[in-house]
Tab-separated table of C-alpha atoms in Angstrom:
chain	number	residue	atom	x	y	z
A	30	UNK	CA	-14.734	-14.876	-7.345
A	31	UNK	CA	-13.757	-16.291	-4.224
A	32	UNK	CA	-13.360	-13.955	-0.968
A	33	UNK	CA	-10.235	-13.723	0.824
A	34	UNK	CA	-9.969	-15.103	4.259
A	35	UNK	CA	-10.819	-12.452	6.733
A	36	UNK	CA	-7.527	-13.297	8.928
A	37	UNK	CA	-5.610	-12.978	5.381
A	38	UNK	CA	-7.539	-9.751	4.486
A	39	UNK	CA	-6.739	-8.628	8.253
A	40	UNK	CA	-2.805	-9.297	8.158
A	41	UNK	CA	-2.387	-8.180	4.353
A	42	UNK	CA	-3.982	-4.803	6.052
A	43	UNK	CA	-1.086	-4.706	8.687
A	44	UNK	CA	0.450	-1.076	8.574
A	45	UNK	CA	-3.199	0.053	9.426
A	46	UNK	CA	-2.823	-1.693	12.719
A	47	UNK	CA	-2.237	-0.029	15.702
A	48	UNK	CA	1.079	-0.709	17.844
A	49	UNK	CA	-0.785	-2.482	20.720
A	50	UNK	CA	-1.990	-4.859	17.793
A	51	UNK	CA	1.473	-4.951	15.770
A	52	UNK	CA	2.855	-5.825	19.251
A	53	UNK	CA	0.540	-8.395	20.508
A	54	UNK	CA	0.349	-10.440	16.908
A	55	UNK	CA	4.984	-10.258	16.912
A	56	UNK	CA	4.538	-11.128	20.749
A	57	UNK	CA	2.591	-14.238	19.823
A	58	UNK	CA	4.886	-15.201	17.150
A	59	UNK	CA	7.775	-14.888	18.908
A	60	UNK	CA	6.469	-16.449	21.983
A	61	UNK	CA	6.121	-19.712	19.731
A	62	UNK	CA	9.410	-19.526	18.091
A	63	UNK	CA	11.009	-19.341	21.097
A	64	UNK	CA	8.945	-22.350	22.790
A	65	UNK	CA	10.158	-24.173	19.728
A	66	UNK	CA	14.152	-23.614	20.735
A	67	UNK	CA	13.706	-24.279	24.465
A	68	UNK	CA	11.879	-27.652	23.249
A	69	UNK	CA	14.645	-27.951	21.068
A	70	UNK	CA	16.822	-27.361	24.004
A	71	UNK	CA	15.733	-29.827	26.233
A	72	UNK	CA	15.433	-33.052	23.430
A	73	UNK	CA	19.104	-32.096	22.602
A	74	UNK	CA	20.412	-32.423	26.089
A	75	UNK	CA	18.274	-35.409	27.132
A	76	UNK	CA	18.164	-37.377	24.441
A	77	UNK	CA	21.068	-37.272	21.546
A	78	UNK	CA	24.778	-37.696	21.616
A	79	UNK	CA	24.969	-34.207	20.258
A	80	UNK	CA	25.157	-32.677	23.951
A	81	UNK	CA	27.803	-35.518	25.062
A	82	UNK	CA	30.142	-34.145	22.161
A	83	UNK	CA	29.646	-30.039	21.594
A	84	UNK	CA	27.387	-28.533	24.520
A	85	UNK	CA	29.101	-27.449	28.055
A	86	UNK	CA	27.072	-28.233	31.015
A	87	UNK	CA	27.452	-24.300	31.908
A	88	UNK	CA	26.271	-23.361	28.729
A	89	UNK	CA	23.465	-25.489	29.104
A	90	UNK	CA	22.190	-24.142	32.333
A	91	UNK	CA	23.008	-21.036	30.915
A	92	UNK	CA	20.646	-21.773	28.434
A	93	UNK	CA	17.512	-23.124	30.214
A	94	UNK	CA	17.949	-19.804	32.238
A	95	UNK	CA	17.962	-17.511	29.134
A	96	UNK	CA	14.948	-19.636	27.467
A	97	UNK	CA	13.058	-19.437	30.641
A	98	UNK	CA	13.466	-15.696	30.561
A	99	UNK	CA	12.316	-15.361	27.120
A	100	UNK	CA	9.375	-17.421	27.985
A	101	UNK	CA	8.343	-15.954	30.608
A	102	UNK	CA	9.231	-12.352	29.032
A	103	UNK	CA	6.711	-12.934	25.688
A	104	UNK	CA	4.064	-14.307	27.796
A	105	UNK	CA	3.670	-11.621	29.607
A	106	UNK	CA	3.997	-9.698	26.124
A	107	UNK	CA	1.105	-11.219	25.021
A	108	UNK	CA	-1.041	-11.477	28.033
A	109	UNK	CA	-0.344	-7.966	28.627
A	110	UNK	CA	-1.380	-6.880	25.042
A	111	UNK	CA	-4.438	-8.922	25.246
A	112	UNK	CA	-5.606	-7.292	28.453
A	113	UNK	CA	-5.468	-3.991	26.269
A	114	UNK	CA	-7.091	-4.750	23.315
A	115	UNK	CA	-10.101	-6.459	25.765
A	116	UNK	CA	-10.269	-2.902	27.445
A	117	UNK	CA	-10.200	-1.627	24.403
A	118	UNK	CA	-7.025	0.580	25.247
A	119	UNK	CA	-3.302	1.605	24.226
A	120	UNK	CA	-0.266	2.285	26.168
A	121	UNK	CA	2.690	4.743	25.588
A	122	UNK	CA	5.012	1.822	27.212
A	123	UNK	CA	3.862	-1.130	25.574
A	124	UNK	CA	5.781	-0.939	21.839
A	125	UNK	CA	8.642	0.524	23.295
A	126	UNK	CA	8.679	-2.087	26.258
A	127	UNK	CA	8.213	-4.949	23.425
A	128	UNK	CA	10.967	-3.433	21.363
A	129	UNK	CA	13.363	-3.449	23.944
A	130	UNK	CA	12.821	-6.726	24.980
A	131	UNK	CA	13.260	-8.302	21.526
A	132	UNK	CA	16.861	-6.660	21.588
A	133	UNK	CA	17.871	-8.584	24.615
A	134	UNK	CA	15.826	-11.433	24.051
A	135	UNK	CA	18.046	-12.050	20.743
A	136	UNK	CA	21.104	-10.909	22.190
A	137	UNK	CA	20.596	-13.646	24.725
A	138	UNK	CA	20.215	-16.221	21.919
A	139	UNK	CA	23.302	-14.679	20.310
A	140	UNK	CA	25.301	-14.915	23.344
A	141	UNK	CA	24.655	-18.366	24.047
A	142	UNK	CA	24.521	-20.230	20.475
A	143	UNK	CA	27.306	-17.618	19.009
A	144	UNK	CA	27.611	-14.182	17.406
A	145	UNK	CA	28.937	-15.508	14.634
A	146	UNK	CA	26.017	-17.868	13.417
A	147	UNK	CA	23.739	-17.994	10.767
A	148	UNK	CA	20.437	-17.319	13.239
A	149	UNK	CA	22.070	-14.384	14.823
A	150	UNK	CA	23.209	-12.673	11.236
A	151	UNK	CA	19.702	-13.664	10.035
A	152	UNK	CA	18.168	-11.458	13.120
A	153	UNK	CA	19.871	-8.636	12.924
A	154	UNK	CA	19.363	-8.284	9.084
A	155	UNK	CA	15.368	-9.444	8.635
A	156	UNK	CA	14.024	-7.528	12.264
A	157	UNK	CA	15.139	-4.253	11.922
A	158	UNK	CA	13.459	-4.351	8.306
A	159	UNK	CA	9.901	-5.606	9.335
A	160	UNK	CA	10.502	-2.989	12.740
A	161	UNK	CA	11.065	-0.394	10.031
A	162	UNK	CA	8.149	-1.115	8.202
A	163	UNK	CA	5.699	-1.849	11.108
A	164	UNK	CA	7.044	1.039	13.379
A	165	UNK	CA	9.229	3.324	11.530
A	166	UNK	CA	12.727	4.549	11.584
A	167	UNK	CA	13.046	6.141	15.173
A	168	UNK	CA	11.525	3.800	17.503
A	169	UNK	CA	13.598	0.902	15.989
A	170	UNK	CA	16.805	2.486	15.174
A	171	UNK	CA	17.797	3.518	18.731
A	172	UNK	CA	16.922	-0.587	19.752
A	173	UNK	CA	18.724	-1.388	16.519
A	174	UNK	CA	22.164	1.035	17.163
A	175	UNK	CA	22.071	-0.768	21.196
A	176	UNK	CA	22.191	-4.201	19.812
A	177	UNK	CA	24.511	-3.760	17.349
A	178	UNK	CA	26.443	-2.061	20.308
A	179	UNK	CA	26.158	-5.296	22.516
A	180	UNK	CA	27.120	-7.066	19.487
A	181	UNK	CA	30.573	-5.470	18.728
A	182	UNK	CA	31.289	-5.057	22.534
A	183	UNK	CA	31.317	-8.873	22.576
A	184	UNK	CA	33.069	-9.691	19.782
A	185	UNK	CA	35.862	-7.607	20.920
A	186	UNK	CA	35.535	-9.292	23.774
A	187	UNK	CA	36.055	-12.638	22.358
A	188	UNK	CA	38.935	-11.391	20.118
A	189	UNK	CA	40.809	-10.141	23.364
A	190	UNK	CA	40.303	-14.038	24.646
A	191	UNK	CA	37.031	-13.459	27.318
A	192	UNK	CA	35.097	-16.852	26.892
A	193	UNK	CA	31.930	-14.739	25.709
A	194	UNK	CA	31.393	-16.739	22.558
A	195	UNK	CA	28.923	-19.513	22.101
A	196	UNK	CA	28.999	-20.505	25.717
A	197	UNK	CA	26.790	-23.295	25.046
A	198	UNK	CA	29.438	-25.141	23.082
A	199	UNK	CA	32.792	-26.705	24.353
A	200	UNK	CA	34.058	-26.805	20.442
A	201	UNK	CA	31.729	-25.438	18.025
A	202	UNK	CA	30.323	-28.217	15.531
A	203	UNK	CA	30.991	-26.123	12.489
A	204	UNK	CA	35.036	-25.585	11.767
A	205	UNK	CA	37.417	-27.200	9.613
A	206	UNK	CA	38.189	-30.206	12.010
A	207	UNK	CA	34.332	-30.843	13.366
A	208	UNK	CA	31.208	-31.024	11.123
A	209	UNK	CA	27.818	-31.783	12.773
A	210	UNK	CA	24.893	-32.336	10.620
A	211	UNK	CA	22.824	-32.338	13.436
A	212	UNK	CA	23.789	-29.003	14.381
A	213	UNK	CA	23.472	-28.235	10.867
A	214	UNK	CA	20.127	-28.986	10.271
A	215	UNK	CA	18.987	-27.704	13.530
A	216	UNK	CA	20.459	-24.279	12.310
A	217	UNK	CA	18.090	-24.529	9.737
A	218	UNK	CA	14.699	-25.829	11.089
A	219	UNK	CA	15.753	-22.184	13.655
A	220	UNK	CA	15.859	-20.036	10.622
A	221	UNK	CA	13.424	-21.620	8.330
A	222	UNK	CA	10.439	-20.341	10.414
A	223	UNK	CA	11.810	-16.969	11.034
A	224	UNK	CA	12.488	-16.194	7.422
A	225	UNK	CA	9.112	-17.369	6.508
A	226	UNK	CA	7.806	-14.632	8.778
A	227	UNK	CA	9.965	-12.446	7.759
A	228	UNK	CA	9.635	-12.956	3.760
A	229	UNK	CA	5.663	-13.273	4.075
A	230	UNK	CA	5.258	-10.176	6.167
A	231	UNK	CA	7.634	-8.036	4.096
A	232	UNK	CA	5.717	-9.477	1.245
A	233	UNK	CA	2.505	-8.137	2.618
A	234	UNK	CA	3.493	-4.780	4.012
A	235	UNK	CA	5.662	-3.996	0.643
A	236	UNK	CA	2.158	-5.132	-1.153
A	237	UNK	CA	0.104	-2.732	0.953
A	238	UNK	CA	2.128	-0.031	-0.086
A	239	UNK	CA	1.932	-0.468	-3.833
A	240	UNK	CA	-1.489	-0.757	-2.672
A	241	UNK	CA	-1.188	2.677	-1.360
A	242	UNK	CA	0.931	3.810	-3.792
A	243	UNK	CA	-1.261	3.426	-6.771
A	244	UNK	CA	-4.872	4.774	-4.596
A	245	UNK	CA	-2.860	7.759	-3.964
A	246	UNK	CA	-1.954	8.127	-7.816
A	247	UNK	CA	-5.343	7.071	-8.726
A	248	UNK	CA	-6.646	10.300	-6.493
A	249	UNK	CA	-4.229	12.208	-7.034
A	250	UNK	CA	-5.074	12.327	-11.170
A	251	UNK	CA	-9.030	11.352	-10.894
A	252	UNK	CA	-12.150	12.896	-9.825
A	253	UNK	CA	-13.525	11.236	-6.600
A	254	UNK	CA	-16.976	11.928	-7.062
A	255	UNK	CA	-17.158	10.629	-10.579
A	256	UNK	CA	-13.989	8.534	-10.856
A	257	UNK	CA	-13.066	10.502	-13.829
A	258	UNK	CA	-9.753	12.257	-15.109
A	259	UNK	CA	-9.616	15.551	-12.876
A	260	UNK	CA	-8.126	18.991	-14.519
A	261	UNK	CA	-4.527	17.742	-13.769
A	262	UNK	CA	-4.747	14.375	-15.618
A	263	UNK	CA	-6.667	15.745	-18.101
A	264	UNK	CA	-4.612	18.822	-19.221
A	265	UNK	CA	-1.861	15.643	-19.032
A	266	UNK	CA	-3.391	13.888	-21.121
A	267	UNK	CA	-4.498	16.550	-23.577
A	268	UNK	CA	-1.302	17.552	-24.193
A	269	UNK	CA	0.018	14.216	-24.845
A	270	UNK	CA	-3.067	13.737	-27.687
A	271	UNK	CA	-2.416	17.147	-29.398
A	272	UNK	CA	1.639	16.392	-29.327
A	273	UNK	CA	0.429	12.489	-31.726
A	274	UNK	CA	-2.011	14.423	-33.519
A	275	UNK	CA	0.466	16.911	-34.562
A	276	UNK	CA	3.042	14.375	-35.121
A	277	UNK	CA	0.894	11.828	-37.310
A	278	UNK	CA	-1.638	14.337	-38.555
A	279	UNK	CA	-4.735	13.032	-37.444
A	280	UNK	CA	-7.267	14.974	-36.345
A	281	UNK	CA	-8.045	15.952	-32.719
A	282	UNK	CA	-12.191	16.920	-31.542
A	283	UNK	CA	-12.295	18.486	-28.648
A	284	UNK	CA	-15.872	19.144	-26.753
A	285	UNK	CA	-16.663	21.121	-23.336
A	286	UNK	CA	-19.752	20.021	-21.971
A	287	UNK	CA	-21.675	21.728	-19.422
A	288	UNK	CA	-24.959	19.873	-17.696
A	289	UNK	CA	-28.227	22.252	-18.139
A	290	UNK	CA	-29.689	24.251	-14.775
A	291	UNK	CA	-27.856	22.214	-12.752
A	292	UNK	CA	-27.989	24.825	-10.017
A	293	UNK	CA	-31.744	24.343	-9.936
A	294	UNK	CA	-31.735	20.773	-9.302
A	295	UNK	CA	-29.344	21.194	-6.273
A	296	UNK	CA	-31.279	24.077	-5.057
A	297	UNK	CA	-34.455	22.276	-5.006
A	298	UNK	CA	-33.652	18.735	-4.792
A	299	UNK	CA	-30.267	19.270	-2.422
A	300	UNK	CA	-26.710	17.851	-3.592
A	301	UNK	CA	-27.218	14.786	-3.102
A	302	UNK	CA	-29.248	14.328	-5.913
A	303	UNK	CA	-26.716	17.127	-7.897
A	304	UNK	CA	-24.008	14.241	-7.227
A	305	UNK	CA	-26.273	11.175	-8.238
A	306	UNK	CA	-26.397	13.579	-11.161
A	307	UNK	CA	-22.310	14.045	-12.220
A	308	UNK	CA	-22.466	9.689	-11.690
A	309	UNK	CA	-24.958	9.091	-14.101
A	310	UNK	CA	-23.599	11.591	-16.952
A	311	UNK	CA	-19.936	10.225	-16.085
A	312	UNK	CA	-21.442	6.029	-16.586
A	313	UNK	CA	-23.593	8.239	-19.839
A	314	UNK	CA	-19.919	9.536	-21.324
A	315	UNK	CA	-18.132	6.361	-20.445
A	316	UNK	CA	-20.964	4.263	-21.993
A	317	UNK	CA	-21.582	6.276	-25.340
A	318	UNK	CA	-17.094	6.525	-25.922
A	319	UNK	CA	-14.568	4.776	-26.998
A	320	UNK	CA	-11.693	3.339	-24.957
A	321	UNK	CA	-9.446	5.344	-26.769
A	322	UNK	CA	-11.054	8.487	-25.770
A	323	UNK	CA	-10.730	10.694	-22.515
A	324	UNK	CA	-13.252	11.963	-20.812
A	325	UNK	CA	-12.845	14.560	-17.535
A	326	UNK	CA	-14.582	16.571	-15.107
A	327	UNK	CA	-12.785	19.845	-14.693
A	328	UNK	CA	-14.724	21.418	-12.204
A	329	UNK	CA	-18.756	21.545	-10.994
A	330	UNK	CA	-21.134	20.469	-13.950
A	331	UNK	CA	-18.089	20.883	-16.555
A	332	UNK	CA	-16.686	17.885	-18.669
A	333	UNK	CA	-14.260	17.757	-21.107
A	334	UNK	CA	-14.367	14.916	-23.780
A	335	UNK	CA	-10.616	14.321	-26.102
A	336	UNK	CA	-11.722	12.260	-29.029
A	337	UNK	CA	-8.807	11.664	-31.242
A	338	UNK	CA	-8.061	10.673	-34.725
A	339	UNK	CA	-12.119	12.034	-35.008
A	340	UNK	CA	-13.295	14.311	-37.513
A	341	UNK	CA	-15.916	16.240	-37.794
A	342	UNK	CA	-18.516	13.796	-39.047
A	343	UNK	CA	-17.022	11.234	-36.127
A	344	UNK	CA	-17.218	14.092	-33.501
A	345	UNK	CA	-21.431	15.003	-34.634
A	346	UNK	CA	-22.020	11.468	-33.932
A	347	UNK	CA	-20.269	10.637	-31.131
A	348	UNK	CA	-21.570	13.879	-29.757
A	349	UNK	CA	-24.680	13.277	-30.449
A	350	UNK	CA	-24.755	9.854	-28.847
A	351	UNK	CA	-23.793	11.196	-25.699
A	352	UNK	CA	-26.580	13.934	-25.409
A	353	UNK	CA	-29.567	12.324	-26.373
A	354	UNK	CA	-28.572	9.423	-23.744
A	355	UNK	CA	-28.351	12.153	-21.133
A	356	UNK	CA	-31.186	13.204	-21.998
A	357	UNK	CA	-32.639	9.807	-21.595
A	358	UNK	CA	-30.658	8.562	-18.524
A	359	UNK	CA	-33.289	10.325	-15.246
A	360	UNK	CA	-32.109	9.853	-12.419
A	361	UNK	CA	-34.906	8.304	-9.370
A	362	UNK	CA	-35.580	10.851	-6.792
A	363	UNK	CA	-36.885	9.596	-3.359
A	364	UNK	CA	-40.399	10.286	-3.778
A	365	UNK	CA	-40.497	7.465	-6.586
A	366	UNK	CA	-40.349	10.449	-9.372
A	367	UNK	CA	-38.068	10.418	-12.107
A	368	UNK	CA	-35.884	13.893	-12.502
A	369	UNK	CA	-35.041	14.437	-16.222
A	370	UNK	CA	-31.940	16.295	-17.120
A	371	UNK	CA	-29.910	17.282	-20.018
A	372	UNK	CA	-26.273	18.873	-21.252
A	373	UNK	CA	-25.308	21.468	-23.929
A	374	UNK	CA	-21.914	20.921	-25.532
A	375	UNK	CA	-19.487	23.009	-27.114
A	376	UNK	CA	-17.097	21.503	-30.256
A	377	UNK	CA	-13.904	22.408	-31.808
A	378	UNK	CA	-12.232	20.440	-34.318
A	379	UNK	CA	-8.410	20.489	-34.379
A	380	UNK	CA	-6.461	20.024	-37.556
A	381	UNK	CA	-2.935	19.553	-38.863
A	382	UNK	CA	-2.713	23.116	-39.867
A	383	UNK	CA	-3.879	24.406	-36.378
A	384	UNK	CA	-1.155	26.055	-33.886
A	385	UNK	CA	-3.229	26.126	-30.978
A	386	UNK	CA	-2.486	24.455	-28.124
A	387	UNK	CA	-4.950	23.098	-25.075
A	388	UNK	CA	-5.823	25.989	-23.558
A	389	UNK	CA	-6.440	27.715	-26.996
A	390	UNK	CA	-8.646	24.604	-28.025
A	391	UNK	CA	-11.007	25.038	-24.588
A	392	UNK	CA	-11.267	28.458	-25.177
A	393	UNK	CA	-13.005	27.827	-28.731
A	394	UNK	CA	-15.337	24.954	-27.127
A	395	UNK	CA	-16.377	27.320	-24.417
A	396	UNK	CA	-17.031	30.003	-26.956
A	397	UNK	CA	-19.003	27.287	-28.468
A	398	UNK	CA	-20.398	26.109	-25.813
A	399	UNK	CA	-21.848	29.338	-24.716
A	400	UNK	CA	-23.531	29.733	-28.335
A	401	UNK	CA	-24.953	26.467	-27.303
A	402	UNK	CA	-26.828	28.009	-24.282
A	403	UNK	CA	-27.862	30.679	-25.641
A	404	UNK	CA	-29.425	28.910	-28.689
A	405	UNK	CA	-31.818	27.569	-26.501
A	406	UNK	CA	-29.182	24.490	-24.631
A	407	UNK	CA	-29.299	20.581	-25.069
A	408	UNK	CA	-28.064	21.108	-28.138
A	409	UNK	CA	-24.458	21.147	-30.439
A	410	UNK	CA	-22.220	23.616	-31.688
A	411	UNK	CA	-19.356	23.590	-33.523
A	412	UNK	CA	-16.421	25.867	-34.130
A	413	UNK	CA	-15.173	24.304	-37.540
A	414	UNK	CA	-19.399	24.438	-38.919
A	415	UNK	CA	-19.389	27.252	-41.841
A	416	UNK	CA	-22.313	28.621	-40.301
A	417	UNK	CA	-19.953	29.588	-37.658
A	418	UNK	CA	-16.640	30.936	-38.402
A	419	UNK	CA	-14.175	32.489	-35.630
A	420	UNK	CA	-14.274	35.965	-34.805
């Protein structure tokens, strides 16, 4: 399998960035989008009949101004946030300072191509959601509520007649007398690149999250030591068993397992080796079942196997299986020794005619499996043998 590329695997891990990095990487991408209009600026003026027709000389020198300005404003952004990540350091001003300035740098824009176009709608809808995601609500909402401000405040203006409307136009080359294509395309080659941005680093973040999302589950309902079902999941998933064994009449075994003087290897060989321990009886269980089966660790040395649709017969060997490959499966020690280890296990068969329910069902298997160590451990019982009927 092929590895990712370590600037993918670095941006796909975005929302564990810190601001000064969230900042600097938006900085740089903004800095370039915006070098992209003021070229776009200048060829239209210079060199097309586009400028002769639909752009006002004030709006145009209105326009080099605000481009200049937005230059010079992300440069110093970026050469700002690269001067603390070299020192290795954060500041308190730096997001708020770049949030700030993306309001006004984009109300600028607005201002001077129109309130009213496609690029400005296309702002104010995609960059508050990436802010949202990257920052959270707060921080971007208060920049968000001023620009929308700013925004209103000037279209009122322009209804009331204040020439405050896409000053860089003498007509505007969209309306139902004038239609420039030029105009038209260059609207798009402006939001084509932002929306890409946008679309791929929603894409990411909201991919980082399911990410999230489903490590939190998987902790939330497994063991982290062993990677097994913990008590919750298990009880979960016990109950959902004994509810389709009850419904279809199958039979249901049910096994606790304990591991044997397992507080004697951690007192003499340390936890460490106790842990290496649970792993290999966890791979053991996994190895020795069947998909279909559950297995859990419900707390210290204690596991709980859920065979279903197994009788008795199907239980012994399965059973069986599993503790004569524990007892085969040592674990190394550091010294080069091997350290030998082994698990009693307590049975109880559930059948159709059975009202107990889960916690009933453990209770017999512990019972069980308490005969087991006192019988001498590394060994079977079960409730449903004859030689062993319940008090």
């Amino acid at each position: 399998m092929k590895k990712k590329p370590a600037a993918l695997v670095a941006v796909y891990r975005l929302l564990d960035w810190s601001d000064r990095d969230k900042c600097l990487l938006l900085s740089v991408l903004l800095w370039g989008y915006m070098s992209f209009v003021f070229l776009w600026h200048l060829f239209t003026i210079h060199l097309t009949e586009f400028a002769d027709r639909f752009v006002s000389t004030e709006g145009a020198e209105v326009m080099t101004q605000v481009m200049l300005f937005n230059q010079a404003g992300w440069l110093v952004l970026v050469v700002w946030g690269m001067l603390l990540r070299r020192t290795q350091r954060h500041s308190v001003l730096y997001p708020p300072f770049f949030m700030s300035f993306f309001s006004v740098a984009f109300l600028l824009l607005g201002w001077t191509f129109g309130l009213y176009s496609p690029m400005t709608g296309m702002v104010l809808v995609g960059a508050p959601l990436v802010g949202f995601i990257l920052f959270g609500f707060q921080r971007v909402a208060w920049n968000f509520a001023f620009t929308v401000l700013v925004v209103l405040l000037l279209a009122w203006l322009s209804v009331q007649g204040y020439s405050v409307h896409a000053i860089y136009f003498i007509k505007y080359p969209i309306s139902q007398e004038l239609l420039s294509y030029y105009w038209i395309g260059s609207t798009v080659a402006f939001m084509a690149p932002f929306i890409t941005v946008v679309i791929v680093l929603v894409a990411l973040l909201l991919g980082r999250w399911v990410r999230r999302e489903a490590q939190v589950r998987d902790q939330a309902l497994h063991d982290p030591l062993t990677g097994l079902a913990n008590r919750r999941e298990l009880f979960s998933r016990f109950g959902f068993e004994l509810a389709r064994a009850r419904r279809n009449g199958q039979p249901l075994s049910v096994c606790l397992l304990d591991l044997d003087h397992f507080k004697r290897i951690n007192d003499t060989h340390g936890h460490a080796v106790g842990d290496e321990v649970l792993v290999r009886v966890a791979e053991v269980l996994r190895g020795c079942l069947r998909e279909t089966d559950t297995v859990g660790r419900i707390g210290g040395e204690e596991f709980v196997l859920l065979l279903p649709e197994t009788d008795h017969a199907g239980a012994a060997r399965g059973i069986e299986r599993c503790r004569t490959t524990i007892e085969r499966s040592p674990v190394s020690l550091a010294c080069g020794e091997l350290l030998s280890f082994s698990a009693s296990f307590g049975v109880v068969l559930w059948q159709a005619d059975d009202e107990a329910d889960e916690h009933a069902l453990i209770a017999r298997a512990d019972e069980m499996l308490y005969r087991a160590k006192t019988a001498g451990r590394n060994r079977v019982e079960f409730w449903s043998d004859p030689a062993v009927a319940p008090c």
